[in-house]
Coordinates of C-alpha atoms and ligand atoms in Angstrom, one line a residue:
M11 CA 84.5 -28.2 -77.6
F12 CA 83.4 -31.6 -76.5
S13 CA 85.4 -33.5 -73.9
H14 CA 87.8 -36.3 -74.7
S15 CA 85.6 -38.7 -72.7
A16 CA 82.6 -37.8 -74.7
L17 CA 84.6 -38.6 -77.8
R18 CA 85.4 -42.1 -76.4
T19 CA 81.7 -42.9 -76.2
A20 CA 81.2 -42.2 -79.9
R21 CA 78.0 -43.6 -81.4
S22 CA 78.7 -45.5 -84.6
F23 CA 77.1 -45.8 -88.0
S24 CA 77.9 -49.2 -89.6
V25 CA 78.7 -48.8 -93.3
S26 CA 79.2 -50.6 -96.6
A27 CA 80.5 -49.2 -99.9
A28 CA 78.3 -47.0 -102.1
V29 CA 78.1 -43.3 -101.3
S30 CA 74.5 -42.2 -101.0
N31 CA 73.8 -40.6 -97.6
R32 CA 74.3 -37.1 -96.4
C33 CA 74.4 -35.4 -93.0
I34 CA 74.8 -31.9 -91.6
F35 CA 77.5 -32.0 -88.9
Y36 CA 80.1 -30.0 -86.9
T37 CA 83.3 -31.0 -85.3
Q38 CA 83.4 -28.2 -82.7
N39 CA 80.9 -25.8 -81.1
G40 CA 80.6 -22.3 -82.5
D41 CA 78.5 -20.1 -84.7
P42 CA 76.3 -22.4 -86.9
T43 CA 77.1 -20.2 -90.0
K44 CA 80.8 -21.1 -89.5
V45 CA 80.9 -24.6 -88.1
L46 CA 78.1 -26.5 -89.9
R47 CA 79.2 -28.6 -92.8
S48 CA 77.7 -31.2 -95.1
M49 CA 79.2 -34.7 -95.6
T50 CA 78.2 -37.6 -97.8
F51 CA 78.7 -41.1 -96.5
P52 CA 78.2 -44.7 -97.6
K53 CA 75.0 -46.7 -97.2
L54 CA 74.2 -48.2 -93.8
N55 CA 74.9 -51.9 -93.2
P56 CA 71.9 -54.1 -92.1
P57 CA 70.9 -53.2 -88.5
S58 CA 72.4 -55.2 -85.6
P59 CA 69.9 -56.8 -83.1
N60 CA 67.5 -54.5 -81.3
T61 CA 68.3 -51.6 -83.7
L62 CA 66.6 -50.1 -86.7
N63 CA 67.8 -48.4 -89.8
L64 CA 65.9 -45.2 -90.4
K65 CA 65.5 -42.9 -93.4
F66 CA 64.7 -39.3 -92.3
L67 CA 61.8 -37.8 -94.2
L68 CA 61.9 -34.3 -92.7
A69 CA 63.6 -32.7 -89.7
S70 CA 63.0 -29.5 -87.9
I71 CA 65.4 -26.7 -87.0
N72 CA 64.3 -25.4 -83.5
P73 CA 65.7 -22.4 -81.5
A74 CA 67.5 -24.8 -79.2
D75 CA 69.4 -26.3 -82.1
L76 CA 71.3 -23.1 -82.4
N77 CA 72.3 -23.1 -78.8
T78 CA 73.3 -26.8 -79.0
I79 CA 75.7 -26.1 -81.9
E80 CA 77.0 -23.0 -80.0
G81 CA 77.7 -25.3 -77.1
V82 CA 75.5 -23.4 -74.6
Y83 CA 72.6 -25.9 -74.4
P84 CA 72.5 -28.5 -71.6
A85 CA 71.7 -31.4 -74.0
K86 CA 74.6 -32.4 -76.2
P87 CA 74.8 -34.9 -79.1
G88 CA 77.1 -37.8 -78.8
P89 CA 79.9 -38.0 -81.4
T90 CA 79.3 -40.2 -84.4
S91 CA 82.1 -42.3 -85.9
N92 CA 82.4 -44.9 -88.8
L93 CA 80.6 -42.6 -91.3
A94 CA 83.5 -42.7 -93.6
S95 CA 86.3 -45.2 -93.7
N96 CA 89.0 -42.5 -93.3
G97 CA 89.1 -38.8 -92.4
L98 CA 86.0 -37.0 -91.1
G99 CA 83.4 -39.2 -89.6
S100 CA 86.0 -42.0 -89.0
C101 CA 86.8 -43.4 -85.5
E102 CA 89.8 -41.2 -85.4
E103 CA 87.8 -38.1 -86.3
P104 CA 84.2 -38.5 -85.1
V105 CA 81.7 -35.8 -85.9
F106 CA 78.5 -34.4 -84.2
V107 CA 75.5 -34.8 -86.5
G108 CA 73.0 -32.0 -85.9
G109 CA 69.3 -32.2 -85.3
N110 CA 67.1 -33.2 -82.4
E111 CA 63.7 -33.6 -83.9
G112 CA 62.5 -35.3 -87.0
L113 CA 60.2 -37.8 -88.8
A114 CA 61.8 -41.0 -90.1
Q115 CA 60.6 -44.1 -91.9
V116 CA 61.9 -47.5 -90.8
T117 CA 63.9 -49.1 -93.7
Q118 CA 65.3 -52.2 -92.0
V119 CA 64.5 -53.9 -88.7
G120 CA 67.2 -55.8 -86.6
K121 CA 66.5 -59.1 -84.9
G122 CA 64.6 -58.8 -81.6
V123 CA 62.7 -55.6 -82.4
E124 CA 59.0 -56.0 -81.7
G125 CA 56.1 -53.8 -82.6
I126 CA 57.9 -51.8 -85.4
K127 CA 58.1 -52.9 -89.0
E128 CA 59.7 -51.7 -92.2
G129 CA 57.8 -48.7 -93.6
D130 CA 56.5 -47.5 -90.2
W131 CA 56.8 -43.8 -89.4
V132 CA 58.6 -43.0 -86.2
V133 CA 59.6 -40.0 -84.1
M134 CA 62.5 -39.6 -81.8
D135 CA 62.2 -40.6 -78.1
N136 CA 65.7 -39.6 -77.2
S137 CA 67.4 -36.2 -77.6
Q138 CA 70.1 -35.2 -80.0
L139 CA 70.0 -38.3 -82.2
G140 CA 71.2 -36.4 -85.3
T141 CA 68.1 -36.0 -87.3
W142 CA 69.8 -33.8 -90.0
S143 CA 70.9 -36.9 -91.8
T144 CA 69.4 -39.0 -94.6
S145 CA 69.7 -42.1 -92.6
R146 CA 70.7 -43.4 -89.2
N147 CA 70.9 -46.6 -87.2
V148 CA 69.3 -46.3 -83.8
S149 CA 68.2 -48.5 -80.9
F150 CA 64.5 -49.3 -81.2
N151 CA 64.1 -47.8 -77.7
D152 CA 65.0 -44.4 -79.2
V153 CA 61.9 -44.1 -81.3
I154 CA 58.1 -44.1 -80.9
K155 CA 55.9 -45.3 -83.7
L156 CA 53.3 -43.0 -85.2
P157 CA 49.7 -44.0 -86.1
A158 CA 49.5 -45.5 -89.6
S159 CA 47.6 -42.8 -91.4
G160 CA 46.2 -39.3 -91.4
L161 CA 49.3 -37.4 -90.5
T162 CA 51.4 -35.2 -92.8
E163 CA 55.2 -35.3 -92.8
V164 CA 55.2 -31.8 -91.3
H165 CA 53.1 -32.9 -88.4
G166 CA 55.4 -35.9 -87.8
A167 CA 58.6 -33.8 -88.1
T168 CA 57.4 -31.3 -85.5
M169 CA 55.6 -33.6 -83.1
T170 CA 58.1 -34.3 -80.2
V171 CA 59.3 -30.9 -79.1
N172 CA 56.7 -28.2 -79.3
P173 CA 53.3 -30.0 -79.1
T174 CA 54.5 -32.1 -76.2
T175 CA 55.8 -29.0 -74.4
A176 CA 52.6 -27.1 -74.9
Y177 CA 50.4 -30.1 -73.8
N178 CA 52.4 -30.8 -70.7
M179 CA 52.6 -27.2 -69.6
L180 CA 48.9 -26.8 -69.9
H181 CA 48.3 -30.0 -67.8
D182 CA 51.1 -30.4 -65.3
F183 CA 51.0 -27.2 -63.1
V184 CA 47.4 -26.1 -62.7
D185 CA 44.2 -28.1 -63.0
L186 CA 42.5 -25.8 -65.4
K187 CA 38.7 -26.3 -66.0
E188 CA 36.6 -25.2 -68.9
G189 CA 36.0 -21.5 -68.7
D190 CA 39.2 -20.8 -66.7
W191 CA 41.8 -18.3 -68.0
M192 CA 45.5 -18.6 -68.7
I193 CA 48.0 -16.1 -70.1
Q194 CA 51.2 -16.4 -72.2
N195 CA 53.9 -14.4 -74.0
G196 CA 55.6 -15.4 -77.2
A197 CA 52.1 -16.3 -78.3
N198 CA 52.9 -16.4 -82.0
S199 CA 55.8 -18.8 -81.5
A200 CA 55.2 -22.4 -82.6
V201 CA 54.7 -23.4 -78.9
G202 CA 52.5 -20.4 -78.3
Q203 CA 50.2 -21.3 -81.2
L204 CA 50.0 -24.9 -79.9
V205 CA 49.0 -23.6 -76.5
I206 CA 46.2 -21.6 -78.0
Q207 CA 44.9 -24.6 -79.9
L208 CA 45.1 -27.0 -77.0
A209 CA 43.5 -24.4 -74.7
R210 CA 40.6 -24.0 -77.2
E211 CA 40.3 -27.8 -77.3
R212 CA 39.6 -27.7 -73.5
G213 CA 37.5 -24.6 -73.5
I214 CA 40.2 -22.6 -71.6
N215 CA 40.3 -18.8 -72.3
N216 CA 43.7 -17.4 -73.2
I217 CA 45.3 -14.0 -73.1
N218 CA 48.2 -13.8 -75.6
F219 CA 51.1 -11.3 -75.8
V220 CA 53.2 -10.8 -78.9
R221 CA 55.8 -8.2 -80.0
S222 CA 54.1 -5.3 -81.8
R223 CA 54.7 -5.0 -85.5
D224 CA 53.7 -2.5 -88.3
D225 CA 50.8 -4.5 -89.4
M226 CA 49.2 -6.5 -86.5
A227 CA 46.0 -7.4 -88.4
P228 CA 47.2 -10.6 -90.2
L229 CA 48.8 -12.0 -87.0
V230 CA 45.7 -11.2 -84.9
E231 CA 43.5 -12.8 -87.5
H232 CA 45.7 -15.9 -87.6
L233 CA 45.9 -16.3 -83.8
E234 CA 42.1 -15.8 -83.5
S235 CA 41.6 -18.5 -86.2
L236 CA 43.5 -20.9 -83.9
G237 CA 41.4 -20.0 -80.9
A238 CA 43.0 -17.0 -79.2
T239 CA 40.6 -15.3 -76.9
K240 CA 42.5 -12.0 -76.5
I241 CA 45.7 -10.8 -78.3
L242 CA 47.8 -7.9 -76.9
T243 CA 51.3 -6.6 -77.4
Y244 CA 54.0 -6.1 -74.8
D245 CA 53.4 -2.3 -75.2
D246 CA 49.8 -2.8 -73.9
L247 CA 51.4 -3.9 -70.5
N248 CA 52.3 -0.2 -70.0
D249 CA 48.6 0.7 -70.2
K250 CA 47.4 1.4 -66.6
S251 CA 43.9 0.5 -67.6
L252 CA 44.9 -3.0 -68.7
R253 CA 44.3 -4.6 -65.3
G254 CA 40.7 -3.3 -65.2
K255 CA 40.1 -4.6 -68.7
V256 CA 41.4 -8.1 -67.8
K257 CA 39.2 -8.2 -64.8
E258 CA 36.2 -7.3 -67.0
W259 CA 37.1 -10.1 -69.5
T260 CA 37.6 -12.8 -66.8
G261 CA 34.6 -11.7 -64.8
G262 CA 36.9 -11.3 -61.8
K263 CA 38.1 -14.9 -62.0
D264 CA 41.7 -15.3 -61.0
I265 CA 44.2 -16.2 -63.8
R266 CA 46.2 -19.0 -62.4
L267 CA 48.6 -20.1 -65.2
A268 CA 51.2 -18.0 -67.1
L269 CA 53.5 -19.4 -69.7
N270 CA 56.7 -17.5 -70.5
C271 CA 59.2 -18.0 -73.3
V272 CA 60.5 -14.4 -73.4
G273 CA 61.8 -13.2 -70.1
G274 CA 62.7 -9.6 -69.3
E275 CA 60.6 -6.7 -68.2
P276 CA 57.4 -7.6 -70.2
T277 CA 57.3 -10.9 -68.4
T278 CA 57.5 -9.2 -65.0
S279 CA 54.6 -7.0 -66.0
M280 CA 52.6 -9.9 -67.4
T281 CA 53.0 -11.8 -64.2
K282 CA 51.3 -9.0 -62.3
L283 CA 48.1 -9.9 -64.1
L284 CA 48.0 -13.2 -62.3
G285 CA 45.6 -13.9 -59.4
Q286 CA 46.0 -15.7 -56.1
D287 CA 48.0 -19.1 -56.0
A288 CA 49.1 -18.8 -59.6
H289 CA 51.9 -20.6 -61.4
L290 CA 54.4 -19.0 -63.7
V291 CA 56.0 -21.6 -66.0
S292 CA 59.1 -20.5 -67.9
Y293 CA 60.3 -22.6 -70.8
G294 CA 62.3 -20.2 -72.9
A295 CA 64.2 -16.9 -72.8
M296 CA 63.9 -15.5 -76.4
S297 CA 64.7 -11.9 -75.3
K298 CA 67.9 -13.2 -73.6
K299 CA 67.0 -10.9 -70.7
P300 CA 66.8 -12.1 -67.1
L301 CA 63.5 -12.6 -65.4
S302 CA 62.9 -10.7 -62.2
L303 CA 59.7 -11.1 -60.1
P304 CA 58.4 -8.8 -57.4
T305 CA 58.8 -10.4 -53.9
S306 CA 55.3 -9.1 -53.1
L307 CA 53.8 -11.6 -55.7
H308 CA 55.3 -14.5 -53.7
I309 CA 54.3 -13.1 -50.3
F310 CA 50.8 -11.7 -50.9
K311 CA 49.6 -13.8 -53.8
N312 CA 51.5 -17.0 -53.2
L313 CA 52.9 -17.1 -56.7
T314 CA 55.0 -20.2 -57.6
S315 CA 57.6 -19.9 -60.4
H316 CA 58.7 -23.1 -62.3
G317 CA 60.9 -24.0 -65.2
F318 CA 59.8 -26.6 -67.7
W319 CA 62.1 -28.6 -70.0
Q320 CA 60.5 -31.3 -72.2
T321 CA 63.8 -33.2 -72.3
N322 CA 63.5 -33.7 -68.5
W323 CA 59.9 -34.7 -68.9
T324 CA 60.9 -37.3 -71.5
K325 CA 63.7 -38.7 -69.2
S326 CA 61.3 -38.9 -66.2
H327 CA 58.3 -40.6 -67.9
S328 CA 57.8 -44.2 -68.9
R329 CA 57.7 -45.4 -72.4
G330 CA 53.9 -46.0 -72.0
E331 CA 53.3 -42.5 -70.9
K332 CA 55.3 -41.1 -73.8
E333 CA 53.5 -43.3 -76.3
N334 CA 50.2 -42.3 -74.9
L335 CA 51.0 -38.5 -75.2
I336 CA 52.2 -38.9 -78.8
S337 CA 49.1 -40.9 -79.7
K338 CA 46.8 -38.2 -78.1
L339 CA 48.6 -35.5 -80.0
A340 CA 48.6 -37.5 -83.3
E341 CA 44.8 -38.0 -82.9
M342 CA 44.3 -34.2 -82.6
M343 CA 46.4 -33.6 -85.7
K344 CA 44.8 -36.1 -88.0
E345 CA 43.1 -35.1 -91.2
G346 CA 39.4 -34.6 -90.7
K347 CA 39.8 -33.6 -87.0
A348 CA 42.9 -31.3 -87.2
S349 CA 42.3 -29.6 -83.9
I350 CA 46.0 -29.0 -84.0
K351 CA 47.3 -27.5 -87.2
A352 CA 50.7 -28.1 -88.6
P353 CA 52.9 -25.0 -87.9
E354 CA 53.5 -22.5 -90.6
H355 CA 56.8 -23.6 -92.2
T356 CA 59.3 -23.4 -94.9
I357 CA 61.0 -26.6 -96.2
V358 CA 64.6 -26.2 -97.1
T359 CA 65.6 -29.1 -99.4
I360 CA 69.2 -30.1 -100.0
G361 CA 69.0 -31.9 -103.3
A362 CA 70.5 -35.1 -104.5
T363 CA 72.9 -33.4 -107.0
E364 CA 74.2 -30.7 -104.7
S365 CA 77.8 -31.1 -103.7
D366 CA 78.9 -31.0 -100.1
Q367 CA 80.3 -27.6 -100.7
E368 CA 77.0 -26.3 -102.1
A369 CA 75.1 -28.0 -99.3
T370 CA 77.4 -26.4 -96.7
E371 CA 76.9 -23.0 -98.1
K372 CA 73.1 -23.5 -98.2
I373 CA 72.8 -24.7 -94.6
R374 CA 75.1 -21.9 -93.3
G375 CA 72.9 -19.4 -95.3
V376 CA 69.8 -20.9 -93.7
F377 CA 71.2 -20.3 -90.2
A378 CA 72.3 -16.8 -91.1
D379 CA 68.7 -16.0 -92.2
I380 CA 67.3 -17.7 -89.1
S381 CA 69.4 -15.5 -86.9
L382 CA 68.2 -12.4 -88.7
G383 CA 64.6 -13.6 -88.2
K384 CA 64.0 -13.7 -92.0
F385 CA 61.8 -16.8 -92.1
G386 CA 59.2 -15.9 -89.4
K387 CA 58.1 -19.5 -89.5
K388 CA 59.3 -23.0 -88.6
V389 CA 62.2 -24.1 -90.9
L390 CA 62.2 -27.8 -91.8
L391 CA 65.1 -29.6 -93.5
K392 CA 64.7 -32.2 -96.2
L393 CA 67.9 -34.0 -97.1
E394 CA 67.9 -36.1 -100.2
E395 CA 70.2 -39.1 -100.6
T396 CA 73.0 -38.0 -102.9
S397 CA 73.4 -39.2 -106.5
L398 CA 76.9 -37.8 -106.9
Ligands
NAP403 N1 61.6 -25.8 -72.4 C1 61.3 -26.6 -73.4 O1 61.1 -27.9 -73.2 C2 61.0 -26.1 -74.7 C3 60.4 -26.8 -75.7 C4 60.2 -26.2 -77.0 C5 60.5 -24.9 -77.2 N2 61.1 -24.2 -76.1 C6 61.5 -22.8 -76.3 O2 60.4 -22.1 -76.6 C7 60.7 -20.9 -77.3 C8 59.9 -20.9 -78.6 O3 60.2 -22.0 -79.4 P1 59.5 -22.2 -80.8 O4 60.0 -23.3 -81.5 O5 58.0 -22.1 -80.6 O6 60.0 -20.8 -81.5 P2 59.6 -20.1 -82.8 O7 58.4 -20.6 -83.4 O8 60.8 -19.9 -83.6 O9 59.2 -18.6 -82.2 C9 60.1 -17.8 -81.6 C10 59.3 -16.7 -80.8 O10 60.2 -15.9 -80.1 C11 59.9 -14.6 -80.3 N3 61.1 -13.8 -80.1 C12 62.3 -13.9 -80.9 N4 63.2 -13.0 -80.4 C13 62.6 -12.3 -79.4 C14 63.0 -11.2 -78.6 N5 64.2 -10.7 -78.7 N6 62.1 -10.7 -77.7 C15 60.9 -11.3 -77.6 N7 60.4 -12.3 -78.4 C16 61.3 -12.8 -79.3 C17 59.3 -14.5 -81.7 O11 58.5 -13.4 -81.8 P3 58.6 -12.4 -83.1 O12 57.7 -13.1 -84.1 O13 58.1 -11.1 -82.6 O14 60.0 -12.4 -83.6 C18 58.5 -15.8 -81.6 O15 57.3 -15.6 -80.9 C19 62.2 -21.0 -77.6 O16 62.9 -20.3 -76.6 C20 62.5 -22.5 -77.4 O17 63.8 -22.8 -77.1 C21 61.4 -24.8 -74.9

């Protein structure tokens, strides 16, 4: 549950009469398959000074969104009020609109906003803005404008969480040079695939661990097509000859960067492949198992273990630095160059004629399938304005 003080600081939507918007929201933390709901709400009023009205084109559902809804993630959305004139979404009963990442188009610009105009594509520069909504009024400081052309909606909707994380983890901890080696687990995750592509871009060799599956061939082929140097499974970490093989591949060069989004025993074993003065960067814990590291790695190999959270990076960097990063990534994603591919994805559309009850059932079903691992790819949400 959210605190009373949080409720007092409710963000507001300003509204007029006709019903045409929709959002996916919750009023209390819990299992997404039980607490998520759909709500239609009236059109936004014109934006107040220094704010923008946005229409969301596509929004992503990331692993952290589940934890946010469950109430176990450190970043929490502010409550939203004034969606409807009475009942849910009103000042008396504010709601929490889901979604942290998404691509939006500017529909109206308030007085005092500079450098952004109607029709521009923008991504979120603040966390938990409620991207699972057809429209939203935000401060112009909460968004970053994307380059005018060459990007797809999928690139835009998946730009601010995973690509930024992959880029920063490859840059901020070890000064890797062309021909150096790095290692990672969860290599088939969206972040892992971006790490592979960004490493390829810089000529960095990469050793990638994934969970084994009945047919490894398609996954190996896919990761190799992105630029993976070596692909192994966590089971291979039990192979005593692995260290020798790795030494052969690297020509004896120390591996100085390991990225971890899994945790548990396989991560401990992976870390043992690192060389002198290496850095282990943990950014996720998909196995939900704790991470333990042998003391000897710290004493004899001077291992440093870090955590990385993109939300902290965003808070601690200037607007200019963030715009610069988004523009670099966008350049690498553009048609023609495309050194970063859009993630494999499924788009779930909630259509204009679906009732709130139907939409509620649909979104809960999506989360049930995600928790069963049924998609195996990034799930993106497209909400259409309602015509009910
Ligand atoms: N710290 C940050 O700033 C930051 C930013 C972005 C993402 N993240 C985190 O990074 C992780 C990956 O995010 P994503 O969007 O790239 O996810 P994703 O594309 O949905 O991929 C999830 C990955 O987790 C693996 N996985 C799932 N359950 C597992 C288990 N029990 N044991 C081992 N592996 C398991 C999956 O492997 P299979 O294919 O074998 O199921 C897949 O490789 C998440 O933990 C996310 O929260 C952190």
